[in-house]
mmCIF file of C-alpha atoms and ligand atoms in Angstrom:
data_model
loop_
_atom_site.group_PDB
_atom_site.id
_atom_site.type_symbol
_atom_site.label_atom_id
_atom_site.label_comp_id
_atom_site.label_asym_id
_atom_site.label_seq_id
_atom_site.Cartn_x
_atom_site.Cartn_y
_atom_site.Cartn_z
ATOM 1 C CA UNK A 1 -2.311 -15.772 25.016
ATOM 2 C CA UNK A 2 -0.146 -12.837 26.795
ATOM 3 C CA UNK A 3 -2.221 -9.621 27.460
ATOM 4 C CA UNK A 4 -1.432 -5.721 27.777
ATOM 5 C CA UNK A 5 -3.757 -2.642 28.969
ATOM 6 C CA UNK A 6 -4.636 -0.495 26.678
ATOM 7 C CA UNK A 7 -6.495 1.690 26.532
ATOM 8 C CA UNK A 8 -7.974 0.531 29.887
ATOM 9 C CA UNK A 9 -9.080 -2.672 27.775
ATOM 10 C CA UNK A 10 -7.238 -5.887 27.496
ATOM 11 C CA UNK A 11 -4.690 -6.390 24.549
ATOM 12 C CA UNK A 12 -4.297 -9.939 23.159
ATOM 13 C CA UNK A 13 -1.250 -10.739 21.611
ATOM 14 C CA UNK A 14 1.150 -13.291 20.295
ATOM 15 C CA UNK A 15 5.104 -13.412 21.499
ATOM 16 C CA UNK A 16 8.207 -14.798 20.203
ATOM 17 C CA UNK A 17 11.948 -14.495 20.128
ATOM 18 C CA UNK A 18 14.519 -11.879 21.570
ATOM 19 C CA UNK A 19 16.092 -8.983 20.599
ATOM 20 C CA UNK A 20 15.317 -6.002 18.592
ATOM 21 C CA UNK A 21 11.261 -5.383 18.880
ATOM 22 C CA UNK A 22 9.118 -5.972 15.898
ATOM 23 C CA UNK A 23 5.490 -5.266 16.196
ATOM 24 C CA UNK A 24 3.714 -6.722 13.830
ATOM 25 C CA UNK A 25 -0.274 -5.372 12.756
ATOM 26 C CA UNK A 26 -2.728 -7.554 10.951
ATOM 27 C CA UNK A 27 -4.835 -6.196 8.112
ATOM 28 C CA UNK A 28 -8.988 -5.821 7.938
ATOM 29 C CA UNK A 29 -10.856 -8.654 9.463
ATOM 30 C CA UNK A 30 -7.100 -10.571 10.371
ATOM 31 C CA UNK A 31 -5.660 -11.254 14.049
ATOM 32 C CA UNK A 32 -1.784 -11.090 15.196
ATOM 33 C CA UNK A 33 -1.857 -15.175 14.426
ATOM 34 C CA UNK A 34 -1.565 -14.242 10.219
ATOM 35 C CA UNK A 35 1.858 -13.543 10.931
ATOM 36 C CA UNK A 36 2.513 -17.388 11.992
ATOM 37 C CA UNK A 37 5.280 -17.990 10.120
ATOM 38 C CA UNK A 38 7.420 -15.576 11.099
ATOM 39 C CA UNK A 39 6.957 -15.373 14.376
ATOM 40 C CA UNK A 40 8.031 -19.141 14.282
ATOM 41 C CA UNK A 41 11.324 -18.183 12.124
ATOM 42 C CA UNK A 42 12.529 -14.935 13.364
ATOM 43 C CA UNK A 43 12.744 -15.380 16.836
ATOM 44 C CA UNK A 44 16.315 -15.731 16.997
ATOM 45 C CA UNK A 45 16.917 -12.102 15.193
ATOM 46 C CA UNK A 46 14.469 -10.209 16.931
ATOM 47 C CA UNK A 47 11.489 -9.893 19.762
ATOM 48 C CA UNK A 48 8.301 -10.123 17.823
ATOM 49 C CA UNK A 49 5.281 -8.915 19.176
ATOM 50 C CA UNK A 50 1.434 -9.645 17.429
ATOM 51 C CA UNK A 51 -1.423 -8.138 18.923
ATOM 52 C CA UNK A 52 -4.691 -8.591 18.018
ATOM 53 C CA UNK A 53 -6.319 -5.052 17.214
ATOM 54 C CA UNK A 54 -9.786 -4.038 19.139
ATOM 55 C CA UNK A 55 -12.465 -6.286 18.194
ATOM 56 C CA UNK A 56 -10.187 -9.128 16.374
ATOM 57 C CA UNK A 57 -8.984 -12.196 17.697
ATOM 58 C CA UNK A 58 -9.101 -11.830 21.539
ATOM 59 C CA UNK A 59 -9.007 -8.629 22.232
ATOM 60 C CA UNK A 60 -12.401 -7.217 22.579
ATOM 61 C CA UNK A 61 -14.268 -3.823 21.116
ATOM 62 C CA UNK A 62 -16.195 -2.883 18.942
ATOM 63 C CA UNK A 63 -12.981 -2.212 16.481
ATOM 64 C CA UNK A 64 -11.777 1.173 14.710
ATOM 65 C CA UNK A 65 -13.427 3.581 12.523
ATOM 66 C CA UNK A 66 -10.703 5.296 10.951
ATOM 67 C CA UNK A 67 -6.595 4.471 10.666
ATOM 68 C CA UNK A 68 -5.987 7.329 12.676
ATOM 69 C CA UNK A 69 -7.548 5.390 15.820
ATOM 70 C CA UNK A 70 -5.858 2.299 15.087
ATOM 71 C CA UNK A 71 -2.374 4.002 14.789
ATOM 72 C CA UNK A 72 -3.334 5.310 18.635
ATOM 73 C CA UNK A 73 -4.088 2.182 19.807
ATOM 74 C CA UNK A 74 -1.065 0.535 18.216
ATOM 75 C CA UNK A 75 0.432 3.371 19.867
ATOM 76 C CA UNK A 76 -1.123 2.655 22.857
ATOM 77 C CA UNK A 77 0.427 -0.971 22.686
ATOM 78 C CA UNK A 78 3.937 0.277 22.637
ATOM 79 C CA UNK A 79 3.228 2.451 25.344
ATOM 80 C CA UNK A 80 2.016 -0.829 27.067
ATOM 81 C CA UNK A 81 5.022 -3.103 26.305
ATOM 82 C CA UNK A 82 7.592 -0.215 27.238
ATOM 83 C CA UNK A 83 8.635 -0.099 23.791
ATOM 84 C CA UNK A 84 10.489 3.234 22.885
ATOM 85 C CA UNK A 85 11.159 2.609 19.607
ATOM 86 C CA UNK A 86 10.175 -0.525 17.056
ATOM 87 C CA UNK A 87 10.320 -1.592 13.525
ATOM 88 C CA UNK A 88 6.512 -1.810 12.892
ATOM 89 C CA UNK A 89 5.488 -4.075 10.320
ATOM 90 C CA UNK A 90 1.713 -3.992 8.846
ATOM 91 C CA UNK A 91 0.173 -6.177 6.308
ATOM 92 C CA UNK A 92 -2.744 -4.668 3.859
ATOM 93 C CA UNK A 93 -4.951 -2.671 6.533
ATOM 94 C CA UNK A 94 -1.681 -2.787 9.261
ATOM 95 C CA UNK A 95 0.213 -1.156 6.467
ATOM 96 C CA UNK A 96 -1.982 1.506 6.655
ATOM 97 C CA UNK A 97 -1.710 1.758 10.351
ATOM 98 C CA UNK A 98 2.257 1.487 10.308
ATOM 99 C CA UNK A 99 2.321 4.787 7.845
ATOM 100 C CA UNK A 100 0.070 6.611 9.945
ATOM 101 C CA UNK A 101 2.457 5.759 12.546
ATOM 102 C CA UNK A 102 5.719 6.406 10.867
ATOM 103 C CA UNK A 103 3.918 9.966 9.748
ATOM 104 C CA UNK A 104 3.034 10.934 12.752
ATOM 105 C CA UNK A 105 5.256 9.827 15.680
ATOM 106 C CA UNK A 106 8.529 8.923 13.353
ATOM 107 C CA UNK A 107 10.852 8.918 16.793
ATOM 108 C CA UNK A 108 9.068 5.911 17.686
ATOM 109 C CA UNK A 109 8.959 3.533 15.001
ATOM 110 C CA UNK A 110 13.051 2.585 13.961
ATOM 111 C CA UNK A 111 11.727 0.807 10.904
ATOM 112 C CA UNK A 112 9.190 0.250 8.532
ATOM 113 C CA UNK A 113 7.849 -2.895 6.860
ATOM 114 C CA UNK A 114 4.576 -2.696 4.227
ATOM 115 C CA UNK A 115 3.678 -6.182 3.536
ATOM 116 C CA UNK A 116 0.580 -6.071 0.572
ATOM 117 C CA UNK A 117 -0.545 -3.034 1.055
ATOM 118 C CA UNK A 118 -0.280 0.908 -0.475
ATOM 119 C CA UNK A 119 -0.435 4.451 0.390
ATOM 120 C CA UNK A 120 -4.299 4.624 -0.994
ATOM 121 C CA UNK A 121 -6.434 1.524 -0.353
ATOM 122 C CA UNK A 122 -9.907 2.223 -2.277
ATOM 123 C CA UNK A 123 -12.139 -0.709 -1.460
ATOM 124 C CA UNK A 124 -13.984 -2.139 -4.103
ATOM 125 C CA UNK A 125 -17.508 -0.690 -3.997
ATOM 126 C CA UNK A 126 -19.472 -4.430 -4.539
ATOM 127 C CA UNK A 127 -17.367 -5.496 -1.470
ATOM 128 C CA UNK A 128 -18.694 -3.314 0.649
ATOM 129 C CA UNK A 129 -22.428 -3.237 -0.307
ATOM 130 C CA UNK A 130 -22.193 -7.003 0.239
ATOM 131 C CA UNK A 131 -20.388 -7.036 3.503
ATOM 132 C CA UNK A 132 -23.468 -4.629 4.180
ATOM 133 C CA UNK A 133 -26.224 -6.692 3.120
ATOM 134 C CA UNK A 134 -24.972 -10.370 2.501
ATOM 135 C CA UNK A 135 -22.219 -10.602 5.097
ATOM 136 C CA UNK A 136 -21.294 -14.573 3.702
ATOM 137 C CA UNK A 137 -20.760 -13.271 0.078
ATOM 138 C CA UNK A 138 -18.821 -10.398 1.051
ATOM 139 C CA UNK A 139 -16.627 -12.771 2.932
ATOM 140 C CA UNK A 140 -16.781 -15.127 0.188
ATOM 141 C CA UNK A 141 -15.529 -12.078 -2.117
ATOM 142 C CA UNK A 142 -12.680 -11.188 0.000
ATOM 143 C CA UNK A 143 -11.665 -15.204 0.250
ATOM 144 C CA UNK A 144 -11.929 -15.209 -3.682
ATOM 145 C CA UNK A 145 -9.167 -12.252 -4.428
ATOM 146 C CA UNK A 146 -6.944 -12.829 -1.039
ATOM 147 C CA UNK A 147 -4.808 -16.006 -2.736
ATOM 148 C CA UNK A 148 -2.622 -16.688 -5.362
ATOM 149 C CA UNK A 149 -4.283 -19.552 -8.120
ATOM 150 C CA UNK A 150 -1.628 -21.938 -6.998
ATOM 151 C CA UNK A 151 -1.946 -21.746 -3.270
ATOM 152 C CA UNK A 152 -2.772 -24.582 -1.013
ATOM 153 C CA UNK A 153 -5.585 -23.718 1.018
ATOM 154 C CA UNK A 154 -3.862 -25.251 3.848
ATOM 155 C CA UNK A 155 -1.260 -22.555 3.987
ATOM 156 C CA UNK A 156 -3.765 -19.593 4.790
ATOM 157 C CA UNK A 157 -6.326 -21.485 7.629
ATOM 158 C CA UNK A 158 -4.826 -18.680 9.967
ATOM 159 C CA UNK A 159 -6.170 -16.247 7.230
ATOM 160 C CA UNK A 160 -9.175 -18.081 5.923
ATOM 161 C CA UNK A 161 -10.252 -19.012 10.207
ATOM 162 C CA UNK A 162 -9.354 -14.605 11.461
ATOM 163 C CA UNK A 163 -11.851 -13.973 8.325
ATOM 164 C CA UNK A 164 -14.358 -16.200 9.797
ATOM 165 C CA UNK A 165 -14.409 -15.330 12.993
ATOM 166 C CA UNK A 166 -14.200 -11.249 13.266
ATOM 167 C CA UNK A 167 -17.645 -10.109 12.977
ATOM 168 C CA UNK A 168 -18.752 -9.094 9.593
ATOM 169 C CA UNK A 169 -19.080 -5.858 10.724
ATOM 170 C CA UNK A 170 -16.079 -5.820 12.338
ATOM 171 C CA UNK A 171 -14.099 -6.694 8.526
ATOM 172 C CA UNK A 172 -17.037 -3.825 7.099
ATOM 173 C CA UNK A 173 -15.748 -1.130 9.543
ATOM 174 C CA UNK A 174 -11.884 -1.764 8.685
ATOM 175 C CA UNK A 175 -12.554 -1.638 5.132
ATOM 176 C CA UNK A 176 -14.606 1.719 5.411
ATOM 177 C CA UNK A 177 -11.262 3.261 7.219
ATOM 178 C CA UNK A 178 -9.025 1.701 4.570
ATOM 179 C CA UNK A 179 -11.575 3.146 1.953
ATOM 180 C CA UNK A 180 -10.746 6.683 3.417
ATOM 181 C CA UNK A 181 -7.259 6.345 3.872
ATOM 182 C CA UNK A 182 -4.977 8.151 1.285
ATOM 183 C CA UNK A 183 -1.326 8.892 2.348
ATOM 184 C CA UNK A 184 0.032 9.059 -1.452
ATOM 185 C CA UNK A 185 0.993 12.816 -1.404
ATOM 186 C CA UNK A 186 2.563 12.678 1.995
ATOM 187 C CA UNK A 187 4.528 9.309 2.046
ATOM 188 C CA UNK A 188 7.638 10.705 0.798
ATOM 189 C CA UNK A 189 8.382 12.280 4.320
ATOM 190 C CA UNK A 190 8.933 8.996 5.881
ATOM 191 C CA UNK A 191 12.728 8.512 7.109
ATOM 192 C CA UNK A 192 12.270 5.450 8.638
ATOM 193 C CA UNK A 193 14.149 2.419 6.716
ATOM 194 C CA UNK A 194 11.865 0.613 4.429
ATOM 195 C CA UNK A 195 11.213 -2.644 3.250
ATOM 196 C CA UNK A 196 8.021 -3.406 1.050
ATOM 197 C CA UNK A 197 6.917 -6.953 0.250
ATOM 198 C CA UNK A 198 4.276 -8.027 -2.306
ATOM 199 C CA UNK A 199 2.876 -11.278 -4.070
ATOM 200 C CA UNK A 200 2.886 -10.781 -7.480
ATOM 201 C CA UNK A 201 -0.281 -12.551 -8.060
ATOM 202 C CA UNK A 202 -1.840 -9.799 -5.251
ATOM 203 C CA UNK A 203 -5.151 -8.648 -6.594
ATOM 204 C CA UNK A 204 -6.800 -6.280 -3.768
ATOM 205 C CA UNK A 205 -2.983 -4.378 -3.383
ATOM 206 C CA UNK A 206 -1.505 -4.854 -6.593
ATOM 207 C CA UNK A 207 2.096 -4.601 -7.055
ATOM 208 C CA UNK A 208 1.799 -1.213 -8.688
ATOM 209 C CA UNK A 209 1.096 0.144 -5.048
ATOM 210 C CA UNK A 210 4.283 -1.500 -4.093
ATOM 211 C CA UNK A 211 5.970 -0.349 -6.375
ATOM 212 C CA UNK A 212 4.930 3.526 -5.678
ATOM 213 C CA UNK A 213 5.645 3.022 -2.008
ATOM 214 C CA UNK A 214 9.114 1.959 -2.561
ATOM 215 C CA UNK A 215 9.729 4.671 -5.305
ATOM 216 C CA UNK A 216 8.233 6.994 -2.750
ATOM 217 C CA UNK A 217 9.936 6.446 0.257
ATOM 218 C CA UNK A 218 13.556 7.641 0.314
ATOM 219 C CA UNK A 219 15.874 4.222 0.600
ATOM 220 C CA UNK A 220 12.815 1.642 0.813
ATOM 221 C CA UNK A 221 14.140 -2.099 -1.004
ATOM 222 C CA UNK A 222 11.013 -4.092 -3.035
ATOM 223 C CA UNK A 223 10.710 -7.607 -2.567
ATOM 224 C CA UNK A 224 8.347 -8.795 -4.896
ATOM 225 C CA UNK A 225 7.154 -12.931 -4.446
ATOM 226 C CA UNK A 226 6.647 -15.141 -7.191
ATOM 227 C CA UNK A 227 3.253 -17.732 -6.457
ATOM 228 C CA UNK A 228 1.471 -14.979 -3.804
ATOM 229 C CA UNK A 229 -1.052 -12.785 -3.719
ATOM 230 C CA UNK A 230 -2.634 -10.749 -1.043
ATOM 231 C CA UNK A 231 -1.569 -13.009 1.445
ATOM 232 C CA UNK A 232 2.062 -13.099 0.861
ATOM 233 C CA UNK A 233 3.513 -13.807 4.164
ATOM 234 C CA UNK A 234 1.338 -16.969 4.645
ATOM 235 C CA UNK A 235 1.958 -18.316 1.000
ATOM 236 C CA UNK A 236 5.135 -17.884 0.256
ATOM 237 C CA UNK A 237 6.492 -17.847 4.205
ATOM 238 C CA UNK A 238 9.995 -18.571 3.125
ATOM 239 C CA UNK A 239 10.650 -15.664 0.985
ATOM 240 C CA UNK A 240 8.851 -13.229 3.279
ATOM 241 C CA UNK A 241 11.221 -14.063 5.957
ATOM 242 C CA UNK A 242 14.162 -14.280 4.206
ATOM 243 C CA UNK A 243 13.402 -10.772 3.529
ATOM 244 C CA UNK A 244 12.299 -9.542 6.805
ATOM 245 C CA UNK A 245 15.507 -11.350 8.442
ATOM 246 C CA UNK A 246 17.792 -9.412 5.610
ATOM 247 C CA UNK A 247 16.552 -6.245 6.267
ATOM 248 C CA UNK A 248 16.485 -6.752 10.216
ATOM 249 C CA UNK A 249 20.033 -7.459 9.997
ATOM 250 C CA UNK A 250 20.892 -4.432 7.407
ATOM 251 C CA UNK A 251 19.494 -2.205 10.409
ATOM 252 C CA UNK A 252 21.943 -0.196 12.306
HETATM 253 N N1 COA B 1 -0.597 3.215 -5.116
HETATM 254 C C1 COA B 1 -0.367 3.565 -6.398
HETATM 255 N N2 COA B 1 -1.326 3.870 -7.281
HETATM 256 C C2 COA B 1 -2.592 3.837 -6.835
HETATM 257 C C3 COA B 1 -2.918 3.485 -5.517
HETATM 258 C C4 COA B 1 -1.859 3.173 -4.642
HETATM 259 N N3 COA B 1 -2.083 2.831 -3.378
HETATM 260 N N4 COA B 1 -4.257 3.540 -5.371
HETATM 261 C C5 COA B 1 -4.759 3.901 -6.560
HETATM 262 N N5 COA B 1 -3.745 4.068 -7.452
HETATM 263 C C6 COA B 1 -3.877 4.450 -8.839
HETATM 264 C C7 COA B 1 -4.746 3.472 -9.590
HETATM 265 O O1 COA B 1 -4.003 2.381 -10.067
HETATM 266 C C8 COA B 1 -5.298 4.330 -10.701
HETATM 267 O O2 COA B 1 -4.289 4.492 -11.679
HETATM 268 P P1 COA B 1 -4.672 4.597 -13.245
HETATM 269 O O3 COA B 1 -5.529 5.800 -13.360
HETATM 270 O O4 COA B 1 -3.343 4.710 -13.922
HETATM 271 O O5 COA B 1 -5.383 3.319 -13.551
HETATM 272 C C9 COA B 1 -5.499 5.662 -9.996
HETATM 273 O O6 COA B 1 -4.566 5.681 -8.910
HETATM 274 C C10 COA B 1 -6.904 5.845 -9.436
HETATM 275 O O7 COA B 1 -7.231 4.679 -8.662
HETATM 276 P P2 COA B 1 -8.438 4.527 -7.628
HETATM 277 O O8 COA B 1 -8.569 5.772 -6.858
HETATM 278 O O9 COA B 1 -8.245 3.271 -6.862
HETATM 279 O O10 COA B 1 -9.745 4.494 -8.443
HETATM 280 P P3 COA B 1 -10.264 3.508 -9.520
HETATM 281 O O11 COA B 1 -11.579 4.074 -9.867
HETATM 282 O O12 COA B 1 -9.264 3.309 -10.586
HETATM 283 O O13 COA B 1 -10.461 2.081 -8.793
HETATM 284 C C11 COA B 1 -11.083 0.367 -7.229
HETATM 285 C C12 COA B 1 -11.222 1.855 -7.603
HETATM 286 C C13 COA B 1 -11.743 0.134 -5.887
HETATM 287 C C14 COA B 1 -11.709 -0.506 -8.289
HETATM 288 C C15 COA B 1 -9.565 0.063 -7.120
HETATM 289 O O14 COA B 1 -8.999 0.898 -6.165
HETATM 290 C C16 COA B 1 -9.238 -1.374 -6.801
HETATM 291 O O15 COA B 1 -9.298 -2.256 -7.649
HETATM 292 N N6 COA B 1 -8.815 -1.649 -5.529
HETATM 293 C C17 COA B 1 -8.321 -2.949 -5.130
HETATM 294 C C18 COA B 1 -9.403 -3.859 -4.647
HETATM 295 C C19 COA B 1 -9.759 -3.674 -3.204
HETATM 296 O O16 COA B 1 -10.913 -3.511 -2.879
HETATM 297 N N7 COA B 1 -8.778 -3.720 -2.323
HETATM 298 C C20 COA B 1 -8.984 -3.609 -0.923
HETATM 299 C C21 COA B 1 -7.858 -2.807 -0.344
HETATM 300 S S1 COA B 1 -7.873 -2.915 1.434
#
């Protein structure tokens, strides 16, 4: 796996394709491989780029506390790559991250794509007393609401094996800052062109939060996917990059 400084640490991350950049940031207890699929597919449209936040996947730390520091590292990562400007995508937790960014430092990100995730992510409170104090139920929890009914389990191993192997409290810490995070009164300011995906089956960021997202932001396009849940871009890979690859192209 390629690495970048940042931070002064090492940056894991996966690489594929040429062209336009397209970072793309992993949700709570996930690594840059979640985004397999379409860093296998999109490769000829743009340069896609899949780090591994602090304490996920192989990049080391202790990971973030709040959204704010994860937007400053993804920051960071940019920095690292020479990247002036990208389309950053984020998926549930990423999301989060990619607003933050878009918010605050909107000459750097040239696009914007919110795959399952919303501008307020409250945590369910059971979740996180159980990632507290039974670490394999809480991850058992998660597992239980991250798929549609019909999904083979083969499709999410990238999913199901990130879960797995971030420290518990790791996954506890990134759903604490998603917990906290609440961008619903200020999300109307982004400029940035949107796209926002959801499963329809999507039980921890229903499509309702999609749906105010793409009413929110001036311009954004809704995709919403038939047989996916909270996992959307590793259950129904086809019609997540179909979409993504649309909306690259559509960019000026
Ligand atoms: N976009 C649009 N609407 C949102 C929203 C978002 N991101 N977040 C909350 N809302 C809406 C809710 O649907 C609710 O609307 P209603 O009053 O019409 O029913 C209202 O705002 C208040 O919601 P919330 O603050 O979430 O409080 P709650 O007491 O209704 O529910 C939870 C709290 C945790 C049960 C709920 O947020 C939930 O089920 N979350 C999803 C499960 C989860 O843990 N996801 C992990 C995300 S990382």
């Amino acid at each position: 796996m390629p690495a970048l400084t940042v931070a002064g640490q090492s940056a894991a991350y996966l690489e594929a394709g040429r062209g336009r950049p397209v970072v793309l940031v992993h949700g709570a207890g996930g690594r840059g491989a979640v985004w397999a699929p379409q860093l296998a597919a999109l490769g000829d449209v743009a340069r896609l780029l899949a780090p591994d936040l602090p304490g996920h996947g192989a990049t080391a730390g202790p990971g973030g506390q709040t959204i704010g520091e994860y937007a400053d590292w993804v920051l960071g990562f940019l920095d690292a790559a020479g990247l002036a400007r990208a389309v950053v995508a984020g998926h549930s937790m990423g999301g989060a991250i990619a607003q933050t960014l878009a918010l605050a430092h909107p000459d750097r990100v040239a696009g914007l794509v919110l795959v399952g995730t919303g501008a307020r992510l409250r945590v369910l409170p059971r979740l996180l007393e159980l990632l507290r104090e039974k670490p394999p139920e809480g991850l058992a929890l998660i597992e239980s609401l991250s798929y549609a009914a019909a999904t083979p389990r083969e499709r999410v191993v990238e999913a199901d094996r990130a879960l797995r192997e971030t420290p518990p409290w790791v996954t506890l810490g990134d759903l604490l800052a998603c917990d906290r995070f609440d961008v619903m009164d200020r999300i109307g300011a982004i400029r940035a062109p949107t796209l926002v995906v959801v499963g329809r089956e999507d039980r921890l960021t229903p499509p309702k939060y999609a749906a105010y997202l793409a009413a929110a932001i001036p311009g954004a396009r809704l995709v919403e996917v038939d047989g996916a849940g909270h996992f959307v871009q590793l259950e129904q890979p086809a019609a997540v990059d179909a979409a993504l690859r649309g909306y690259l192209l559509s960019l000026p």
